[in-house]
PDB file of C-alpha atoms in Angstrom:
ATOM      1  CA  MET A1410       0.000   0.000   0.000  1.00  0.00           C
ATOM      2  CA  MET A1411       1.333   3.436  -0.978  1.00  0.00           C
ATOM      3  CA  ILE A1412       1.498   6.303   1.507  1.00  0.00           C
ATOM      4  CA  ASP A1413      -1.073   9.064   1.061  1.00  0.00           C
ATOM      5  CA  THR A1414       0.256  11.811  -1.213  1.00  0.00           C
ATOM      6  CA  GLY A1415      -0.783  14.546   1.189  1.00  0.00           C
ATOM      7  CA  SER A1416       1.133  12.898   4.013  1.00  0.00           C
ATOM      8  CA  LEU A1417       4.239  12.600   1.835  1.00  0.00           C
ATOM      9  CA  ILE A1418       4.063  16.272   0.838  1.00  0.00           C
ATOM     10  CA  ALA A1419       3.643  17.396   4.449  1.00  0.00           C
ATOM     11  CA  LEU A1420       6.474  15.126   5.545  1.00  0.00           C
ATOM     12  CA  GLY A1421       8.667  16.431   2.724  1.00  0.00           C
ATOM     13  CA  PHE A1422       8.167  20.034   3.857  1.00  0.00           C
ATOM     14  CA  ALA A1423       8.889  19.128   7.472  1.00  0.00           C
ATOM     15  CA  LEU A1424      12.020  17.201   6.508  1.00  0.00           C
ATOM     16  CA  ALA A1425      13.211  20.032   4.258  1.00  0.00           C
ATOM     17  CA  ILE A1426      12.875  22.522   7.111  1.00  0.00           C
ATOM     18  CA  ALA A1427      14.644  20.178   9.531  1.00  0.00           C
ATOM     19  CA  VAL A1428      17.550  19.671   7.121  1.00  0.00           C
ATOM     20  CA  ALA A1429      17.763  23.329   6.050  1.00  0.00           C
ATOM     21  CA  VAL A1430      18.041  24.615   9.623  1.00  0.00           C
ATOM     22  CA  PRO A1431      21.819  24.584  10.155  1.00  0.00           C
ATOM     23  CA  GLY A1432      23.054  21.948  12.572  1.00  0.00           C
ATOM     24  CA  PRO A1433      26.262  19.956  13.011  1.00  0.00           C
ATOM     25  CA  GLY A1434      25.829  18.161   9.682  1.00  0.00           C
ATOM     26  CA  ILE A1435      25.286  21.305   7.615  1.00  0.00           C
ATOM     27  CA  ALA A1436      28.086  23.040   9.512  1.00  0.00           C
ATOM     28  CA  ALA A1437      30.455  20.228   8.587  1.00  0.00           C
ATOM     29  CA  VAL A1438      29.357  20.387   4.936  1.00  0.00           C
ATOM     30  CA  ILE A1439      29.936  24.141   4.764  1.00  0.00           C
ATOM     31  CA  ALA A1440      33.342  23.876   6.411  1.00  0.00           C
ATOM     32  CA  ARG A1441      34.383  21.045   4.100  1.00  0.00           C
ATOM     33  CA  ALA A1442      33.228  22.952   1.009  1.00  0.00           C
ATOM     34  CA  LEU A1443      35.102  26.080   2.094  1.00  0.00           C
ATOM     35  CA  LYS A1444      38.263  24.074   2.543  1.00  0.00           C
ATOM     36  CA  SER A1445      38.184  21.478  -0.236  1.00  0.00           C
ATOM     37  CA  GLY A1446      35.561  22.547  -2.763  1.00  0.00           C
ATOM     38  CA  LEU A1447      32.361  21.038  -4.104  1.00  0.00           C
ATOM     39  CA  LYS A1448      33.829  17.897  -5.673  1.00  0.00           C
ATOM     40  CA  THR A1449      35.253  16.549  -2.419  1.00  0.00           C
ATOM     41  CA  THR A1450      32.272  17.701  -0.339  1.00  0.00           C
ATOM     42  CA  CYS A1451      29.853  15.724  -2.517  1.00  0.00           C
ATOM     43  CA  PHE A1452      31.208  12.530  -0.936  1.00  0.00           C
ATOM     44  CA  MET A1453      29.598  13.699   2.306  1.00  0.00           C
ATOM     45  CA  ILE A1454      26.105  13.555   0.834  1.00  0.00           C
ATOM     46  CA  PRO A1455      25.769   9.732   0.706  1.00  0.00           C
ATOM     47  CA  GLY A1456      27.210   9.543   4.235  1.00  0.00           C
ATOM     48  CA  ILE A1457      24.570  11.923   5.572  1.00  0.00           C
ATOM     49  CA  ILE A1458      21.824  10.111   3.670  1.00  0.00           C
ATOM     50  CA  LEU A1459      22.957   6.709   4.977  1.00  0.00           C
ATOM     51  CA  GLY A1460      22.959   8.021   8.545  1.00  0.00           C
ATOM     52  CA  ASP A1461      19.382   9.270   8.136  1.00  0.00           C
ATOM     53  CA  LEU A1462      18.432   5.988   6.502  1.00  0.00           C
ATOM     54  CA  VAL A1463      19.523   4.106   9.619  1.00  0.00           C
ATOM     55  CA  TYR A1464      17.130   6.097  11.810  1.00  0.00           C
ATOM     56  CA  LEU A1465      14.322   5.995   9.255  1.00  0.00           C
ATOM     57  CA  THR A1466      14.606   2.213   9.137  1.00  0.00           C
ATOM     58  CA  LEU A1467      14.644   1.955  12.925  1.00  0.00           C
ATOM     59  CA  ALA A1468      11.492   4.060  13.127  1.00  0.00           C
ATOM     60  CA  VAL A1469       9.541   2.371  10.320  1.00  0.00           C
ATOM     61  CA  PHE A1470      10.225  -1.176  11.439  1.00  0.00           C
ATOM     62  CA  GLY A1471       9.541  -0.480  15.099  1.00  0.00           C
ATOM     63  CA  LEU A1472      13.120  -0.858  16.255  1.00  0.00           C
ATOM     64  CA  ALA A1473      13.102   2.115  18.634  1.00  0.00           C
ATOM     65  CA  LEU A1474      13.295  -0.344  21.536  1.00  0.00           C
ATOM     66  CA  ILE A1475      16.465  -1.825  20.039  1.00  0.00           C
ATOM     67  CA  ALA A1476      17.888   1.660  19.686  1.00  0.00           C
ATOM     68  CA  GLN A1477      17.215   2.291  23.367  1.00  0.00           C
ATOM     69  CA  THR A1478      18.758  -1.064  24.260  1.00  0.00           C
ATOM     70  CA  PHE A1479      21.936  -0.107  22.438  1.00  0.00           C
ATOM     71  CA  ALA A1480      22.002   3.402  23.900  1.00  0.00           C
ATOM     72  CA  THR A1481      25.663   2.936  24.809  1.00  0.00           C
ATOM     73  CA  LEU A1482      26.531   2.235  21.173  1.00  0.00           C
ATOM     74  CA  PHE A1483      24.810   5.425  20.056  1.00  0.00           C
ATOM     75  CA  LEU A1484      26.643   7.348  22.779  1.00  0.00           C
ATOM     76  CA  ILE A1485      29.952   5.977  21.455  1.00  0.00           C
ATOM     77  CA  LEU A1486      28.999   7.025  17.921  1.00  0.00           C
ATOM     78  CA  LYS A1487      28.085  10.463  19.209  1.00  0.00           C
ATOM     79  CA  ILE A1488      31.437  10.873  20.950  1.00  0.00           C
ATOM     80  CA  ALA A1489      33.307   9.517  17.923  1.00  0.00           C
ATOM     81  CA  GLY A1490      31.566  12.014  15.645  1.00  0.00           C
ATOM     82  CA  ALA A1491      32.348  14.921  17.964  1.00  0.00           C
ATOM     83  CA  LEU A1492      36.000  13.902  18.305  1.00  0.00           C
ATOM     84  CA  TYR A1493      36.407  13.557  14.547  1.00  0.00           C
ATOM     85  CA  LEU A1494      34.923  17.013  14.007  1.00  0.00           C
ATOM     86  CA  ALA A1495      37.321  18.399  16.616  1.00  0.00           C
ATOM     87  CA  TYR A1496      40.224  16.727  14.797  1.00  0.00           C
ATOM     88  CA  LEU A1497      39.112  18.252  11.497  1.00  0.00           C
ATOM     89  CA  ALA A1498      38.814  21.660  13.158  1.00  0.00           C
ATOM     90  CA  TRP A1499      42.427  21.380  14.365  1.00  0.00           C
ATOM     91  CA  THR A1500      43.710  20.359  10.924  1.00  0.00           C
ATOM     92  CA  PHE A1501      41.791  23.203   9.264  1.00  0.00           C
ATOM     93  CA  TRP A1502      43.174  25.705  11.786  1.00  0.00           C
ATOM     94  CA  THR A1503      46.806  24.609  11.460  1.00  0.00           C
ATOM     95  CA  ALA A1504      46.964  23.799   7.742  1.00  0.00           C
ATOM     96  CA  PRO A1505      49.306  25.961   5.617  1.00  0.00           C
ATOM     97  CA  ILE A1506      47.791  28.627   3.390  1.00  0.00           C
ATOM     98  CA  ALA A1507      48.922  26.684   0.326  1.00  0.00           C
ATOM     99  CA  ASP A1508      46.333  24.014   1.115  1.00  0.00           C
ATOM    100  CA  PHE A1509      43.475  26.477   0.677  1.00  0.00           C
ATOM    101  CA  THR A1510      43.524  27.367  -3.001  1.00  0.00           C
ATOM    102  CA  VAL A1511      40.275  28.250  -4.707  1.00  0.00           C
ATOM    103  CA  LYS A1512      40.285  25.239  -6.965  1.00  0.00           C
ATOM    104  CA  ASP A1513      39.056  21.800  -5.903  1.00  0.00           C
ATOM    105  CA  THR A1514      41.897  20.174  -3.994  1.00  0.00           C
ATOM    106  CA  ARG A1515      42.153  17.133  -1.776  1.00  0.00           C
ATOM    107  CA  ASP A1516      44.534  16.502   1.102  1.00  0.00           C
ATOM    108  CA  LYS A1517      46.640  13.362   0.960  1.00  0.00           C
ATOM    109  CA  ASP A1518      44.565  11.739   3.716  1.00  0.00           C
ATOM    110  CA  GLU A1519      41.274  13.111   2.366  1.00  0.00           C
ATOM    111  CA  SER A1520      40.079  10.046   0.493  1.00  0.00           C
ATOM    112  CA  PRO A1521      36.439   9.830  -0.654  1.00  0.00           C
ATOM    113  CA  PHE A1522      35.838   7.063   1.897  1.00  0.00           C
ATOM    114  CA  ARG A1523      37.180   9.201   4.769  1.00  0.00           C
ATOM    115  CA  VAL A1524      34.959  12.097   3.735  1.00  0.00           C
ATOM    116  CA  PHE A1525      31.969   9.742   3.450  1.00  0.00           C
ATOM    117  CA  LEU A1526      32.736   8.127   6.821  1.00  0.00           C
ATOM    118  CA  SER A1527      33.088  11.478   8.564  1.00  0.00           C
ATOM    119  CA  ALA A1528      29.614  12.492   7.331  1.00  0.00           C
ATOM    120  CA  LEU A1529      28.145   9.167   8.449  1.00  0.00           C
ATOM    121  CA  LEU A1530      29.627   9.471  11.949  1.00  0.00           C
ATOM    122  CA  ILE A1531      28.433  13.064  12.278  1.00  0.00           C
ATOM    123  CA  THR A1532      24.889  12.091  11.256  1.00  0.00           C
ATOM    124  CA  LEU A1533      24.704   9.041  13.516  1.00  0.00           C
ATOM    125  CA  GLY A1534      25.858  11.153  16.453  1.00  0.00           C
ATOM    126  CA  ASN A1535      23.583  14.095  15.679  1.00  0.00           C
ATOM    127  CA  PRO A1536      20.460  14.267  17.917  1.00  0.00           C
ATOM    128  CA  LYS A1537      18.425  16.118  15.251  1.00  0.00           C
ATOM    129  CA  PRO A1538      17.760  13.168  12.882  1.00  0.00           C
ATOM    130  CA  ILE A1539      17.122  10.910  15.879  1.00  0.00           C
ATOM    131  CA  ALA A1540      14.432  13.276  17.148  1.00  0.00           C
ATOM    132  CA  PHE A1541      12.912  13.730  13.690  1.00  0.00           C
ATOM    133  CA  TYR A1542      12.524  10.061  12.786  1.00  0.00           C
ATOM    134  CA  MET A1543      11.685   8.745  16.245  1.00  0.00           C
ATOM    135  CA  ALA A1544       9.362  11.562  17.372  1.00  0.00           C
ATOM    136  CA  LEU A1545       8.127  13.626  14.406  1.00  0.00           C
ATOM    137  CA  LEU A1546       7.843  11.016  11.653  1.00  0.00           C
ATOM    138  CA  PRO A1547       4.967   9.148  13.393  1.00  0.00           C
ATOM    139  CA  THR A1548       2.921  12.381  13.412  1.00  0.00           C
ATOM    140  CA  PHE A1549       2.923  12.406   9.591  1.00  0.00           C
ATOM    141  CA  VAL A1550       2.792   8.693   8.775  1.00  0.00           C
ATOM    142  CA  ASP A1551       1.096   5.750  10.479  1.00  0.00           C
ATOM    143  CA  LEU A1552       4.224   3.628  10.859  1.00  0.00           C
ATOM    144  CA  GLN A1553       2.250   0.507  11.754  1.00  0.00           C
ATOM    145  CA  ALA A1554       0.545   0.645   8.338  1.00  0.00           C
ATOM    146  CA  VAL A1555       3.701   1.258   6.284  1.00  0.00           C
ATOM    147  CA  THR A1556       4.348  -1.540   3.776  1.00  0.00           C
ATOM    148  CA  LEU A1557       7.579  -2.263   1.924  1.00  0.00           C
ATOM    149  CA  VAL A1558       6.385  -0.045  -0.938  1.00  0.00           C
ATOM    150  CA  GLY A1559       5.636   2.742   1.502  1.00  0.00           C
ATOM    151  CA  TYR A1560       9.067   2.331   3.074  1.00  0.00           C
ATOM    152  CA  PHE A1561      10.777   2.821  -0.281  1.00  0.00           C
ATOM    153  CA  GLU A1562       8.596   5.882  -0.899  1.00  0.00           C
ATOM    154  CA  LEU A1563       9.944   7.340   2.340  1.00  0.00           C
ATOM    155  CA  VAL A1564      13.492   6.418   1.342  1.00  0.00           C
ATOM    156  CA  ALA A1565      13.090   8.136  -2.034  1.00  0.00           C
ATOM    157  CA  LEU A1566      11.636  11.241  -0.390  1.00  0.00           C
ATOM    158  CA  MET A1567      14.515  11.320   2.085  1.00  0.00           C
ATOM    159  CA  ILE A1568      17.197  10.925  -0.597  1.00  0.00           C
ATOM    160  CA  VAL A1569      15.778  13.677  -2.825  1.00  0.00           C
ATOM    161  CA  THR A1570      15.131  16.130   0.010  1.00  0.00           C
ATOM    162  CA  ILE A1571      18.342  15.656   1.980  1.00  0.00           C
ATOM    163  CA  GLY A1572      20.535  15.269  -1.093  1.00  0.00           C
ATOM    164  CA  GLY A1573      19.163  18.406  -2.732  1.00  0.00           C
ATOM    165  CA  ILE A1574      19.437  20.661   0.320  1.00  0.00           C
ATOM    166  CA  VAL A1575      22.885  19.457   1.358  1.00  0.00           C
ATOM    167  CA  PHE A1576      24.164  19.873  -2.215  1.00  0.00           C
ATOM    168  CA  ALA A1577      22.755  23.414  -2.311  1.00  0.00           C
ATOM    169  CA  TYR A1578      24.618  24.335   0.885  1.00  0.00           C
ATOM    170  CA  ALA A1579      27.825  22.788  -0.449  1.00  0.00           C
ATOM    171  CA  ALA A1580      27.505  24.588  -3.793  1.00  0.00           C
ATOM    172  CA  LEU A1581      26.912  27.965  -2.136  1.00  0.00           C
ATOM    173  CA  ALA A1582      29.895  27.497   0.172  1.00  0.00           C
ATOM    174  CA  ASP A1583      32.016  26.462  -2.794  1.00  0.00           C
ATOM    175  CA  ARG A1584      31.078  29.654  -4.655  1.00  0.00           C
ATOM    176  CA  MET A1585      32.218  31.676  -1.648  1.00  0.00           C
ATOM    177  CA  ARG A1586      35.716  30.249  -2.014  1.00  0.00           C
ATOM    178  CA  ALA A1587      36.278  32.358  -5.118  1.00  0.00           C
ATOM    179  CA  ILE A1588      36.234  35.460  -2.913  1.00  0.00           C
ATOM    180  CA  PHE A1589      39.197  34.250  -0.874  1.00  0.00           C
ATOM    181  CA  ARG A1590      42.099  34.455  -3.318  1.00  0.00           C
ATOM    182  CA  ARG A1591      44.724  36.431  -1.378  1.00  0.00           C
ATOM    183  CA  PRO A1592      46.628  34.964   1.625  1.00  0.00           C
ATOM    184  CA  GLY A1593      44.817  37.164   4.160  1.00  0.00           C
ATOM    185  CA  PRO A1594      41.268  36.228   3.106  1.00  0.00           C
ATOM    186  CA  GLN A1595      42.373  32.608   2.660  1.00  0.00           C
ATOM    187  CA  ARG A1596      43.522  32.536   6.270  1.00  0.00           C
ATOM    188  CA  ILE A1597      40.162  33.963   7.337  1.00  0.00           C
ATOM    189  CA  MET A1598      38.400  31.223   5.351  1.00  0.00           C
ATOM    190  CA  GLN A1599      40.636  28.584   6.905  1.00  0.00           C
ATOM    191  CA  ARG A1600      40.015  29.776  10.467  1.00  0.00           C
ATOM    192  CA  SER A1601      36.291  30.212   9.811  1.00  0.00           C
ATOM    193  CA  ALA A1602      36.010  26.628   8.583  1.00  0.00           C
ATOM    194  CA  ALA A1603      37.890  25.447  11.675  1.00  0.00           C
ATOM    195  CA  ALA A1604      35.586  27.446  13.965  1.00  0.00           C
ATOM    196  CA  VAL A1605      32.489  26.008  12.293  1.00  0.00           C
ATOM    197  CA  MET A1606      33.839  22.471  12.693  1.00  0.00           C
ATOM    198  CA  ALA A1607      34.694  23.092  16.357  1.00  0.00           C
ATOM    199  CA  GLY A1608      31.231  24.520  16.984  1.00  0.00           C
ATOM    200  CA  ALA A1609      29.611  21.478  15.393  1.00  0.00           C
ATOM    201  CA  ALA A1610      31.750  19.202  17.579  1.00  0.00           C
ATOM    202  CA  VAL A1611      30.653  21.040  20.725  1.00  0.00           C
ATOM    203  CA  SER A1612      27.011  20.944  19.590  1.00  0.00           C
ATOM    204  CA  ILE A1613      27.077  17.167  19.158  1.00  0.00           C
ATOM    205  CA  ALA A1614      28.997  16.522  22.377  1.00  0.00           C
ATOM    206  CA  THR A1615      26.746  18.648  24.597  1.00  0.00           C
ATOM    207  CA  ARG A1616      23.306  17.603  23.330  1.00  0.00           C
TER     208      ARG A1616
END
């Protein structure tokens, strides 16, 4: 059975607002785009989507009890995500100016998998998607009536909404890099990206 179109539209708007409101995930995307450009930052998008998919699946298939049972595991993921963001903030802050050119560049240790994994850890440790899928999703969709077809409808809605908004943030941040061509502005960009990463780390760790 397919989910009612009206419910999907309402859910899509709610999800779009939740994603668009800047949080640790968006902060990390902006900082990454400022530092490395759009091409590298795009590897964060599937990581963020996969993290949301985990919580969507837990909610739809009634696995909230399992999530509570493994609360310690989620706490570890939360701490790991915060620590990784703090590490990135330090590397952004201390990196030489030469690393922050306005063209798409990638650090030696900045493999696509590492960028993807960082986004996944940040999302799994972020309280915002947990609250959305465990608390708000049931107000839009009767989860007990969701069939496999309905589940894939939700997955498709999530991929399009999250992917589109995150890409838009990354693209806008990437365009801003063109402003920072001289060493002084580049240093400001570098320190700003580090500050955003550090703020996201604190946000995850303290929630």
